[in-house]
PDB file of C-alpha atoms and ligand atoms in Angstrom:
ATOM      1  CA  UNK A   1     -11.113  27.239 -11.809  1.00  0.00           C
ATOM      2  CA  UNK A   2      -9.914  23.826 -13.111  1.00  0.00           C
ATOM      3  CA  UNK A   3      -9.456  21.328 -10.369  1.00  0.00           C
ATOM      4  CA  UNK A   4      -5.950  20.196  -9.450  1.00  0.00           C
ATOM      5  CA  UNK A   5      -5.070  16.534  -9.759  1.00  0.00           C
ATOM      6  CA  UNK A   6      -5.008  16.338  -5.944  1.00  0.00           C
ATOM      7  CA  UNK A   7      -8.609  17.628  -5.778  1.00  0.00           C
ATOM      8  CA  UNK A   8      -9.670  15.178  -8.477  1.00  0.00           C
ATOM      9  CA  UNK A   9      -8.134  12.165  -6.766  1.00  0.00           C
ATOM     10  CA  UNK A  10      -9.470  13.172  -3.354  1.00  0.00           C
ATOM     11  CA  UNK A  11     -12.993  13.530  -4.783  1.00  0.00           C
ATOM     12  CA  UNK A  12     -12.694  10.228  -6.666  1.00  0.00           C
ATOM     13  CA  UNK A  13     -11.505   8.418  -3.527  1.00  0.00           C
ATOM     14  CA  UNK A  14     -14.426   9.797  -1.520  1.00  0.00           C
ATOM     15  CA  UNK A  15     -16.936   8.694  -4.178  1.00  0.00           C
ATOM     16  CA  UNK A  16     -15.249   5.298  -4.546  1.00  0.00           C
ATOM     17  CA  UNK A  17     -15.549   4.755  -0.793  1.00  0.00           C
ATOM     18  CA  UNK A  18     -19.229   5.680  -0.808  1.00  0.00           C
ATOM     19  CA  UNK A  19     -19.879   3.234  -3.666  1.00  0.00           C
ATOM     20  CA  UNK A  20     -17.991   0.331  -2.125  1.00  0.00           C
ATOM     21  CA  UNK A  21     -20.146  -2.191  -0.320  1.00  0.00           C
ATOM     22  CA  UNK A  22     -19.408  -2.426   3.377  1.00  0.00           C
ATOM     23  CA  UNK A  23     -17.133  -5.464   3.790  1.00  0.00           C
ATOM     24  CA  UNK A  24     -16.314  -5.063   7.497  1.00  0.00           C
ATOM     25  CA  UNK A  25     -12.723  -4.544   6.428  1.00  0.00           C
ATOM     26  CA  UNK A  26     -10.717  -1.427   5.610  1.00  0.00           C
ATOM     27  CA  UNK A  27     -10.749  -0.186   2.042  1.00  0.00           C
ATOM     28  CA  UNK A  28      -7.392  -0.797   0.393  1.00  0.00           C
ATOM     29  CA  UNK A  29      -5.676   1.583  -2.038  1.00  0.00           C
ATOM     30  CA  UNK A  30      -2.456   0.503  -3.738  1.00  0.00           C
ATOM     31  CA  UNK A  31      -0.202   3.494  -4.273  1.00  0.00           C
ATOM     32  CA  UNK A  32       3.298   3.182  -5.644  1.00  0.00           C
ATOM     33  CA  UNK A  33       5.678   4.470  -8.297  1.00  0.00           C
ATOM     34  CA  UNK A  34       7.032   2.476 -11.213  1.00  0.00           C
ATOM     35  CA  UNK A  35       9.053   3.041 -14.371  1.00  0.00           C
ATOM     36  CA  UNK A  36       7.501   2.810 -17.841  1.00  0.00           C
ATOM     37  CA  UNK A  37       8.502  -0.879 -17.890  1.00  0.00           C
ATOM     38  CA  UNK A  38       6.793  -1.613 -14.566  1.00  0.00           C
ATOM     39  CA  UNK A  39       9.864  -1.720 -12.288  1.00  0.00           C
ATOM     40  CA  UNK A  40       9.646  -0.296  -8.757  1.00  0.00           C
ATOM     41  CA  UNK A  41      13.389  -0.483  -8.153  1.00  0.00           C
ATOM     42  CA  UNK A  42      16.532  -1.821  -9.850  1.00  0.00           C
ATOM     43  CA  UNK A  43      16.984  -4.798  -7.523  1.00  0.00           C
ATOM     44  CA  UNK A  44      14.800  -5.983  -4.638  1.00  0.00           C
ATOM     45  CA  UNK A  45      16.234  -4.638  -1.413  1.00  0.00           C
ATOM     46  CA  UNK A  46      17.588  -1.435  -2.970  1.00  0.00           C
ATOM     47  CA  UNK A  47      15.940   1.962  -2.731  1.00  0.00           C
ATOM     48  CA  UNK A  48      15.221   3.955  -5.904  1.00  0.00           C
ATOM     49  CA  UNK A  49      13.361   7.282  -5.833  1.00  0.00           C
ATOM     50  CA  UNK A  50      11.306   7.286  -9.035  1.00  0.00           C
ATOM     51  CA  UNK A  51       8.653   9.953  -8.337  1.00  0.00           C
ATOM     52  CA  UNK A  52       9.092  13.599  -9.244  1.00  0.00           C
ATOM     53  CA  UNK A  53       8.381  16.355  -6.720  1.00  0.00           C
ATOM     54  CA  UNK A  54       4.706  16.762  -7.689  1.00  0.00           C
ATOM     55  CA  UNK A  55       4.036  13.024  -7.468  1.00  0.00           C
ATOM     56  CA  UNK A  56       5.754  12.913  -4.099  1.00  0.00           C
ATOM     57  CA  UNK A  57       3.439  15.664  -2.816  1.00  0.00           C
ATOM     58  CA  UNK A  58       0.475  13.713  -4.181  1.00  0.00           C
ATOM     59  CA  UNK A  59       1.666  10.622  -2.294  1.00  0.00           C
ATOM     60  CA  UNK A  60       1.717  12.648   0.920  1.00  0.00           C
ATOM     61  CA  UNK A  61      -1.818  13.901   0.243  1.00  0.00           C
ATOM     62  CA  UNK A  62      -2.947  10.309  -0.352  1.00  0.00           C
ATOM     63  CA  UNK A  63      -1.367   9.238   2.924  1.00  0.00           C
ATOM     64  CA  UNK A  64      -3.339  11.942   4.724  1.00  0.00           C
ATOM     65  CA  UNK A  65      -6.575  10.516   3.248  1.00  0.00           C
ATOM     66  CA  UNK A  66      -6.069   7.057   4.785  1.00  0.00           C
ATOM     67  CA  UNK A  67      -6.260   5.802   8.383  1.00  0.00           C
ATOM     68  CA  UNK A  68      -3.336   3.420   7.934  1.00  0.00           C
ATOM     69  CA  UNK A  69      -0.306   2.969   5.702  1.00  0.00           C
ATOM     70  CA  UNK A  70       1.000  -0.563   5.160  1.00  0.00           C
ATOM     71  CA  UNK A  71       4.294  -1.887   3.798  1.00  0.00           C
ATOM     72  CA  UNK A  72       6.201  -5.179   3.917  1.00  0.00           C
ATOM     73  CA  UNK A  73       9.320  -5.682   5.987  1.00  0.00           C
ATOM     74  CA  UNK A  74      11.320  -5.809   2.717  1.00  0.00           C
ATOM     75  CA  UNK A  75      10.494  -2.151   2.128  1.00  0.00           C
ATOM     76  CA  UNK A  76      11.376  -1.159   5.685  1.00  0.00           C
ATOM     77  CA  UNK A  77      14.757  -2.876   5.443  1.00  0.00           C
ATOM     78  CA  UNK A  78      15.498  -1.394   1.997  1.00  0.00           C
ATOM     79  CA  UNK A  79      14.160   2.153   2.330  1.00  0.00           C
ATOM     80  CA  UNK A  80      13.836   2.838   6.069  1.00  0.00           C
ATOM     81  CA  UNK A  81      10.796   5.015   5.219  1.00  0.00           C
ATOM     82  CA  UNK A  82       9.009   7.458   7.538  1.00  0.00           C
ATOM     83  CA  UNK A  83       5.610   7.116   5.829  1.00  0.00           C
ATOM     84  CA  UNK A  84       4.467  10.396   7.397  1.00  0.00           C
ATOM     85  CA  UNK A  85       2.624  13.378   5.902  1.00  0.00           C
ATOM     86  CA  UNK A  86       5.186  16.143   5.499  1.00  0.00           C
ATOM     87  CA  UNK A  87       4.467  17.772   2.135  1.00  0.00           C
ATOM     88  CA  UNK A  88       0.892  18.850   2.880  1.00  0.00           C
ATOM     89  CA  UNK A  89      -1.565  19.454   5.701  1.00  0.00           C
ATOM     90  CA  UNK A  90      -3.094  16.441   7.403  1.00  0.00           C
ATOM     91  CA  UNK A  91      -2.443  13.684   9.886  1.00  0.00           C
ATOM     92  CA  UNK A  92       0.056  10.902   9.309  1.00  0.00           C
ATOM     93  CA  UNK A  93      -1.666   7.530   8.997  1.00  0.00           C
ATOM     94  CA  UNK A  94      -0.963   4.686  11.390  1.00  0.00           C
ATOM     95  CA  UNK A  95       2.135   2.793  10.180  1.00  0.00           C
ATOM     96  CA  UNK A  96       1.620  -0.955   9.739  1.00  0.00           C
ATOM     97  CA  UNK A  97       4.327  -3.458   8.725  1.00  0.00           C
ATOM     98  CA  UNK A  98       3.825  -7.067   7.602  1.00  0.00           C
ATOM     99  CA  UNK A  99       6.719  -8.750   9.344  1.00  0.00           C
ATOM    100  CA  UNK A 100       6.228 -12.374  10.443  1.00  0.00           C
ATOM    101  CA  UNK A 101       9.620 -12.680  12.081  1.00  0.00           C
ATOM    102  CA  UNK A 102       9.519  -9.249  13.766  1.00  0.00           C
ATOM    103  CA  UNK A 103      12.721  -8.277  12.015  1.00  0.00           C
ATOM    104  CA  UNK A 104      12.014  -4.544  12.076  1.00  0.00           C
ATOM    105  CA  UNK A 105      15.126  -2.903  13.553  1.00  0.00           C
ATOM    106  CA  UNK A 106      14.788  -0.798  16.694  1.00  0.00           C
ATOM    107  CA  UNK A 107      16.470   2.068  14.883  1.00  0.00           C
ATOM    108  CA  UNK A 108      13.942   1.964  11.986  1.00  0.00           C
ATOM    109  CA  UNK A 109      12.370   5.387  11.492  1.00  0.00           C
ATOM    110  CA  UNK A 110       8.917   3.804  11.827  1.00  0.00           C
ATOM    111  CA  UNK A 111       9.849   2.911  15.422  1.00  0.00           C
ATOM    112  CA  UNK A 112      10.857   6.501  16.227  1.00  0.00           C
ATOM    113  CA  UNK A 113       7.482   8.213  15.748  1.00  0.00           C
ATOM    114  CA  UNK A 114       6.471  10.348  18.710  1.00  0.00           C
ATOM    115  CA  UNK A 115       3.155   9.251  20.256  1.00  0.00           C
ATOM    116  CA  UNK A 116       2.378   6.580  17.633  1.00  0.00           C
ATOM    117  CA  UNK A 117       3.853   3.103  17.902  1.00  0.00           C
ATOM    118  CA  UNK A 118       4.350   1.206  14.657  1.00  0.00           C
ATOM    119  CA  UNK A 119       1.990  -1.769  14.356  1.00  0.00           C
ATOM    120  CA  UNK A 120       3.885  -4.911  13.377  1.00  0.00           C
ATOM    121  CA  UNK A 121       1.843  -7.843  12.107  1.00  0.00           C
ATOM    122  CA  UNK A 122       3.280 -11.296  12.784  1.00  0.00           C
ATOM    123  CA  UNK A 123       2.073 -14.894  12.806  1.00  0.00           C
ATOM    124  CA  UNK A 124       4.486 -16.009  15.489  1.00  0.00           C
ATOM    125  CA  UNK A 125       2.731 -16.995  18.684  1.00  0.00           C
ATOM    126  CA  UNK A 126       5.566 -16.029  20.963  1.00  0.00           C
ATOM    127  CA  UNK A 127       8.263 -13.999  19.334  1.00  0.00           C
ATOM    128  CA  UNK A 128      11.325 -14.230  21.522  1.00  0.00           C
ATOM    129  CA  UNK A 129      11.894 -10.524  21.280  1.00  0.00           C
ATOM    130  CA  UNK A 130      10.072  -8.338  23.789  1.00  0.00           C
ATOM    131  CA  UNK A 131       9.738  -4.887  22.219  1.00  0.00           C
ATOM    132  CA  UNK A 132       8.170  -1.783  23.701  1.00  0.00           C
ATOM    133  CA  UNK A 133       8.782   0.381  20.625  1.00  0.00           C
ATOM    134  CA  UNK A 134       6.193  -1.460  18.516  1.00  0.00           C
ATOM    135  CA  UNK A 135       2.699  -2.875  18.944  1.00  0.00           C
ATOM    136  CA  UNK A 136       2.459  -6.499  17.852  1.00  0.00           C
ATOM    137  CA  UNK A 137      -0.650  -7.726  16.083  1.00  0.00           C
ATOM    138  CA  UNK A 138      -0.908 -11.484  15.726  1.00  0.00           C
ATOM    139  CA  UNK A 139      -2.693 -13.203  12.846  1.00  0.00           C
ATOM    140  CA  UNK A 140      -2.791 -16.731  11.429  1.00  0.00           C
ATOM    141  CA  UNK A 141      -0.672 -17.932   8.520  1.00  0.00           C
ATOM    142  CA  UNK A 142      -2.087 -18.257   5.029  1.00  0.00           C
ATOM    143  CA  UNK A 143      -1.848 -21.503   3.029  1.00  0.00           C
ATOM    144  CA  UNK A 144       1.483 -20.353   1.580  1.00  0.00           C
ATOM    145  CA  UNK A 145       2.775 -19.696   5.127  1.00  0.00           C
ATOM    146  CA  UNK A 146       2.554 -15.928   4.781  1.00  0.00           C
ATOM    147  CA  UNK A 147       0.335 -13.662   6.859  1.00  0.00           C
ATOM    148  CA  UNK A 148      -3.351 -14.202   6.106  1.00  0.00           C
ATOM    149  CA  UNK A 149      -4.342 -10.851   4.619  1.00  0.00           C
ATOM    150  CA  UNK A 150      -8.066 -11.240   5.318  1.00  0.00           C
ATOM    151  CA  UNK A 151      -7.184 -11.651   8.975  1.00  0.00           C
ATOM    152  CA  UNK A 152      -4.809  -8.712   8.833  1.00  0.00           C
ATOM    153  CA  UNK A 153      -7.627  -6.522   7.512  1.00  0.00           C
ATOM    154  CA  UNK A 154     -10.130  -7.909  10.031  1.00  0.00           C
ATOM    155  CA  UNK A 155      -7.755  -7.075  12.911  1.00  0.00           C
ATOM    156  CA  UNK A 156      -7.166  -3.569  11.538  1.00  0.00           C
ATOM    157  CA  UNK A 157     -10.925  -3.055  11.209  1.00  0.00           C
ATOM    158  CA  UNK A 158     -11.376  -4.105  14.872  1.00  0.00           C
ATOM    159  CA  UNK A 159      -8.800  -1.498  15.782  1.00  0.00           C
ATOM    160  CA  UNK A 160     -10.791   1.224  14.038  1.00  0.00           C
ATOM    161  CA  UNK A 161      -8.877   1.418  10.745  1.00  0.00           C
ATOM    162  CA  UNK A 162     -11.336   2.050   7.895  1.00  0.00           C
ATOM    163  CA  UNK A 163      -8.913   2.663   5.026  1.00  0.00           C
ATOM    164  CA  UNK A 164      -5.334   1.692   4.287  1.00  0.00           C
ATOM    165  CA  UNK A 165      -2.858   2.719   1.659  1.00  0.00           C
ATOM    166  CA  UNK A 166      -0.501  -0.078   0.584  1.00  0.00           C
ATOM    167  CA  UNK A 167       2.777   1.468  -0.603  1.00  0.00           C
ATOM    168  CA  UNK A 168       4.776  -1.671  -1.325  1.00  0.00           C
ATOM    169  CA  UNK A 169       6.848  -3.514  -1.978  1.00  0.00           C
ATOM    170  CA  UNK A 170       6.239  -5.957  -4.776  1.00  0.00           C
ATOM    171  CA  UNK A 171       5.571  -9.030  -2.647  1.00  0.00           C
ATOM    172  CA  UNK A 172       2.958  -7.214  -0.603  1.00  0.00           C
ATOM    173  CA  UNK A 173       1.330  -5.516  -3.608  1.00  0.00           C
ATOM    174  CA  UNK A 174       1.164  -8.875  -5.413  1.00  0.00           C
ATOM    175  CA  UNK A 175      -0.307 -10.588  -2.346  1.00  0.00           C
ATOM    176  CA  UNK A 176      -3.122  -8.018  -2.034  1.00  0.00           C
ATOM    177  CA  UNK A 177      -3.994  -8.289  -5.732  1.00  0.00           C
ATOM    178  CA  UNK A 178      -3.807 -12.089  -5.665  1.00  0.00           C
ATOM    179  CA  UNK A 179      -6.179 -12.184  -2.699  1.00  0.00           C
ATOM    180  CA  UNK A 180      -8.591  -9.805  -4.486  1.00  0.00           C
ATOM    181  CA  UNK A 181      -8.297  -7.417  -1.550  1.00  0.00           C
ATOM    182  CA  UNK A 182      -6.968  -4.296  -3.300  1.00  0.00           C
ATOM    183  CA  UNK A 183      -9.932  -2.043  -4.096  1.00  0.00           C
ATOM    184  CA  UNK A 184      -8.288   0.826  -5.913  1.00  0.00           C
ATOM    185  CA  UNK A 185      -4.935   1.867  -7.332  1.00  0.00           C
ATOM    186  CA  UNK A 186      -3.125   5.161  -7.756  1.00  0.00           C
ATOM    187  CA  UNK A 187      -0.031   4.563  -9.870  1.00  0.00           C
ATOM    188  CA  UNK A 188       2.787   6.986 -10.602  1.00  0.00           C
ATOM    189  CA  UNK A 189       4.590   6.130 -13.838  1.00  0.00           C
ATOM    190  CA  UNK A 190       7.986   7.811 -14.048  1.00  0.00           C
ATOM    191  CA  UNK A 191       9.617   8.264 -17.471  1.00  0.00           C
ATOM    192  CA  UNK A 192      12.450   5.784 -16.956  1.00  0.00           C
ATOM    193  CA  UNK A 193      13.272   2.341 -18.244  1.00  0.00           C
ATOM    194  CA  UNK A 194      14.750   0.356 -15.397  1.00  0.00           C
ATOM    195  CA  UNK A 195      14.562  -3.308 -16.395  1.00  0.00           C
ATOM    196  CA  UNK A 196      14.430  -4.108 -12.725  1.00  0.00           C
ATOM    197  CA  UNK A 197      12.216  -5.515  -9.987  1.00  0.00           C
ATOM    198  CA  UNK A 198       8.578  -5.511 -11.094  1.00  0.00           C
ATOM    199  CA  UNK A 199       5.650  -4.341  -8.960  1.00  0.00           C
ATOM    200  CA  UNK A 200       3.450  -7.333  -9.730  1.00  0.00           C
ATOM    201  CA  UNK A 201       4.689 -10.903  -9.792  1.00  0.00           C
ATOM    202  CA  UNK A 202       2.764 -13.954 -11.041  1.00  0.00           C
ATOM    203  CA  UNK A 203      -0.896 -13.933 -10.033  1.00  0.00           C
ATOM    204  CA  UNK A 204      -1.261 -17.598 -10.995  1.00  0.00           C
ATOM    205  CA  UNK A 205      -3.901 -16.754 -13.603  1.00  0.00           C
ATOM    206  CA  UNK A 206      -3.913 -18.042 -17.171  1.00  0.00           C
ATOM    207  CA  UNK A 207      -7.096 -16.723 -18.812  1.00  0.00           C
ATOM    208  CA  UNK A 208      -7.575 -13.125 -19.916  1.00  0.00           C
ATOM    209  CA  UNK A 209     -11.079 -13.086 -18.411  1.00  0.00           C
ATOM    210  CA  UNK A 210      -9.604 -13.856 -14.981  1.00  0.00           C
ATOM    211  CA  UNK A 211      -7.142 -10.979 -14.970  1.00  0.00           C
ATOM    212  CA  UNK A 212      -7.905  -8.099 -12.593  1.00  0.00           C
ATOM    213  CA  UNK A 213      -9.021  -5.022 -14.509  1.00  0.00           C
ATOM    214  CA  UNK A 214      -8.997  -1.312 -13.702  1.00  0.00           C
ATOM    215  CA  UNK A 215     -12.230   0.465 -14.503  1.00  0.00           C
ATOM    216  CA  UNK A 216     -13.120   3.242 -14.889  1.00  0.00           C
ATOM    217  CA  UNK A 217      -9.652   4.653 -15.494  1.00  0.00           C
ATOM    218  CA  UNK A 218      -8.349   8.178 -15.038  1.00  0.00           C
ATOM    219  CA  UNK A 219      -5.012   9.609 -16.145  1.00  0.00           C
ATOM    220  CA  UNK A 220      -3.175  12.891 -15.915  1.00  0.00           C
ATOM    221  CA  UNK A 221       0.413  14.035 -16.199  1.00  0.00           C
ATOM    222  CA  UNK A 222       2.069  15.653 -13.215  1.00  0.00           C
ATOM    223  CA  UNK A 223       5.444  17.155 -14.108  1.00  0.00           C
ATOM    224  CA  UNK A 224       7.156  14.403 -16.120  1.00  0.00           C
ATOM    225  CA  UNK A 225       5.187  11.638 -14.393  1.00  0.00           C
ATOM    226  CA  UNK A 226       1.963  10.063 -15.529  1.00  0.00           C
ATOM    227  CA  UNK A 227      -0.576   9.449 -12.770  1.00  0.00           C
ATOM    228  CA  UNK A 228      -3.130   6.694 -13.419  1.00  0.00           C
ATOM    229  CA  UNK A 229      -5.904   5.809 -11.034  1.00  0.00           C
ATOM    230  CA  UNK A 230      -9.001   3.644 -10.935  1.00  0.00           C
ATOM    231  CA  UNK A 231     -10.948   0.905  -9.179  1.00  0.00           C
ATOM    232  CA  UNK A 232      -9.807  -2.717  -9.342  1.00  0.00           C
ATOM    233  CA  UNK A 233     -12.277  -5.340 -10.527  1.00  0.00           C
ATOM    234  CA  UNK A 234     -11.882  -9.076 -10.154  1.00  0.00           C
ATOM    235  CA  UNK A 235     -13.448 -12.119 -11.835  1.00  0.00           C
ATOM    236  CA  UNK A 236     -17.132 -11.594 -12.573  1.00  0.00           C
ATOM    237  CA  UNK A 237     -16.835  -7.914 -11.670  1.00  0.00           C
ATOM    238  CA  UNK A 238     -14.927  -7.707 -14.949  1.00  0.00           C
ATOM    239  CA  UNK A 239     -18.123  -7.941 -16.965  1.00  0.00           C
TER     240      UNK A 239
HETATM  241  N1  NAP B   1       8.649   2.334  -6.184  1.00  0.00           N
HETATM  242  C1  NAP B   1       7.887   2.228  -5.124  1.00  0.00           C
HETATM  243  O1  NAP B   1       6.849   2.890  -5.034  1.00  0.00           O
HETATM  244  C2  NAP B   1       8.276   1.302  -4.013  1.00  0.00           C
HETATM  245  C3  NAP B   1       7.452   1.230  -2.885  1.00  0.00           C
HETATM  246  C4  NAP B   1       7.814   0.345  -1.864  1.00  0.00           C
HETATM  247  C5  NAP B   1       8.938  -0.444  -1.981  1.00  0.00           C
HETATM  248  N2  NAP B   1       9.714  -0.335  -3.083  1.00  0.00           N
HETATM  249  C6  NAP B   1      10.904  -1.208  -3.218  1.00  0.00           C
HETATM  250  O2  NAP B   1      10.484  -2.564  -3.143  1.00  0.00           O
HETATM  251  C7  NAP B   1      11.514  -3.349  -2.547  1.00  0.00           C
HETATM  252  C8  NAP B   1      10.900  -4.166  -1.430  1.00  0.00           C
HETATM  253  O3  NAP B   1       9.912  -4.994  -1.955  1.00  0.00           O
HETATM  254  P1  NAP B   1       9.897  -6.563  -1.629  1.00  0.00           P
HETATM  255  O4  NAP B   1       8.959  -7.194  -2.579  1.00  0.00           O
HETATM  256  O5  NAP B   1      11.311  -7.064  -1.601  1.00  0.00           O
HETATM  257  O6  NAP B   1       9.402  -6.608  -0.123  1.00  0.00           O
HETATM  258  P2  NAP B   1       8.010  -6.160   0.575  1.00  0.00           P
HETATM  259  O7  NAP B   1       6.857  -6.484  -0.302  1.00  0.00           O
HETATM  260  O8  NAP B   1       8.161  -4.783   1.078  1.00  0.00           O
HETATM  261  O9  NAP B   1       8.027  -7.117   1.853  1.00  0.00           O
HETATM  262  C9  NAP B   1       7.961  -8.506   1.646  1.00  0.00           C
HETATM  263  C10 NAP B   1       7.964  -9.223   2.974  1.00  0.00           C
HETATM  264  O10 NAP B   1       6.751  -8.954   3.673  1.00  0.00           O
HETATM  265  C11 NAP B   1       6.489 -10.055   4.523  1.00  0.00           C
HETATM  266  N3  NAP B   1       5.108 -10.519   4.365  1.00  0.00           N
HETATM  267  C12 NAP B   1       4.329 -10.914   5.401  1.00  0.00           C
HETATM  268  N4  NAP B   1       3.142 -11.328   4.974  1.00  0.00           N
HETATM  269  C13 NAP B   1       3.149 -11.204   3.647  1.00  0.00           C
HETATM  270  C14 NAP B   1       2.169 -11.502   2.664  1.00  0.00           C
HETATM  271  N5  NAP B   1       0.952 -11.975   2.968  1.00  0.00           N
HETATM  272  N6  NAP B   1       2.504 -11.301   1.381  1.00  0.00           N
HETATM  273  C15 NAP B   1       3.718 -10.800   1.048  1.00  0.00           C
HETATM  274  N7  NAP B   1       4.680 -10.490   1.956  1.00  0.00           N
HETATM  275  C16 NAP B   1       4.391 -10.705   3.257  1.00  0.00           C
HETATM  276  C17 NAP B   1       7.449 -11.164   4.132  1.00  0.00           C
HETATM  277  O11 NAP B   1       8.497 -11.184   5.095  1.00  0.00           O
HETATM  278  P3  NAP B   1       8.348 -12.153   6.370  1.00  0.00           P
HETATM  279  O12 NAP B   1       8.220 -13.554   5.785  1.00  0.00           O
HETATM  280  O13 NAP B   1       9.581 -11.918   7.131  1.00  0.00           O
HETATM  281  O14 NAP B   1       7.087 -11.746   7.047  1.00  0.00           O
HETATM  282  C18 NAP B   1       8.008 -10.712   2.809  1.00  0.00           C
HETATM  283  O15 NAP B   1       9.314 -11.181   2.574  1.00  0.00           O
HETATM  284  C19 NAP B   1      12.582  -2.396  -2.056  1.00  0.00           C
HETATM  285  O16 NAP B   1      13.693  -2.448  -2.918  1.00  0.00           O
HETATM  286  C20 NAP B   1      11.896  -1.040  -2.091  1.00  0.00           C
HETATM  287  O17 NAP B   1      12.816  -0.010  -2.368  1.00  0.00           O
HETATM  288  C21 NAP B   1       9.411   0.512  -4.109  1.00  0.00           C
END
């Protein structure tokens, strides 16, 4: 029997993890949906459901294959996502939000999960707000005054997280790629032209040889969507 795309991606992810050198940090998979022109939404801060039903089920399967699921506070404020596994068997990954100012609202769906507090990563030493609906993880600031992603991953590793899926948004996806910390990508390309907010912003690179590359690559259609997946390679790994 031919394998389904879900079986193929699950097998690929398992092999990719076995091949990856142990870094003492969780393995990071970027997983998001974009239009044919690379937009993830019309305008930053607005929700736009781009994936078809099959791709949505695949996203839920991918969630179930990771220990943690990470988004930026921009995505929480725009989409109020649940980030749970509902369309297939499997456990929901630990929800993690990059949120320096601890702006996540108490009524956010991520703060309503039974038996699993949302982990909120901040660089503030003493946030004024005392919250019992979230677990705060403190890390240092990066040079650009954002959260230092290497430290974020180190803290998650200490807490037993071995793999995370990064679902967005654009600022967070860009930051992981820029830091060379995204190991693999599963991209849903929906047949729309949006002319909107792009998944990847400037990486500050000017030479073709420096640009992150995806190799080997795999593609398959799922309903009207195109699913593309592969490992990310940086710098000298490009050769
Ligand atoms: N199509 C899709 O698959 C998909 C998936 C997800 C989201 N989206 C869309 O994307 C939009 C949200 O994306 P966004 O780019 O505005 O926001 P985002 O990437 O979700 O969150 C950005 C925020 O994360 C915080 N952050 C903390 N450390 C960071 C770091 N090291 N690097 C980057 N950000 C860091 C910053 O807020 P603080 O400074 O307050 O910490 C920053 O403003 C929404 O419209 C949503 O609908 C689409």
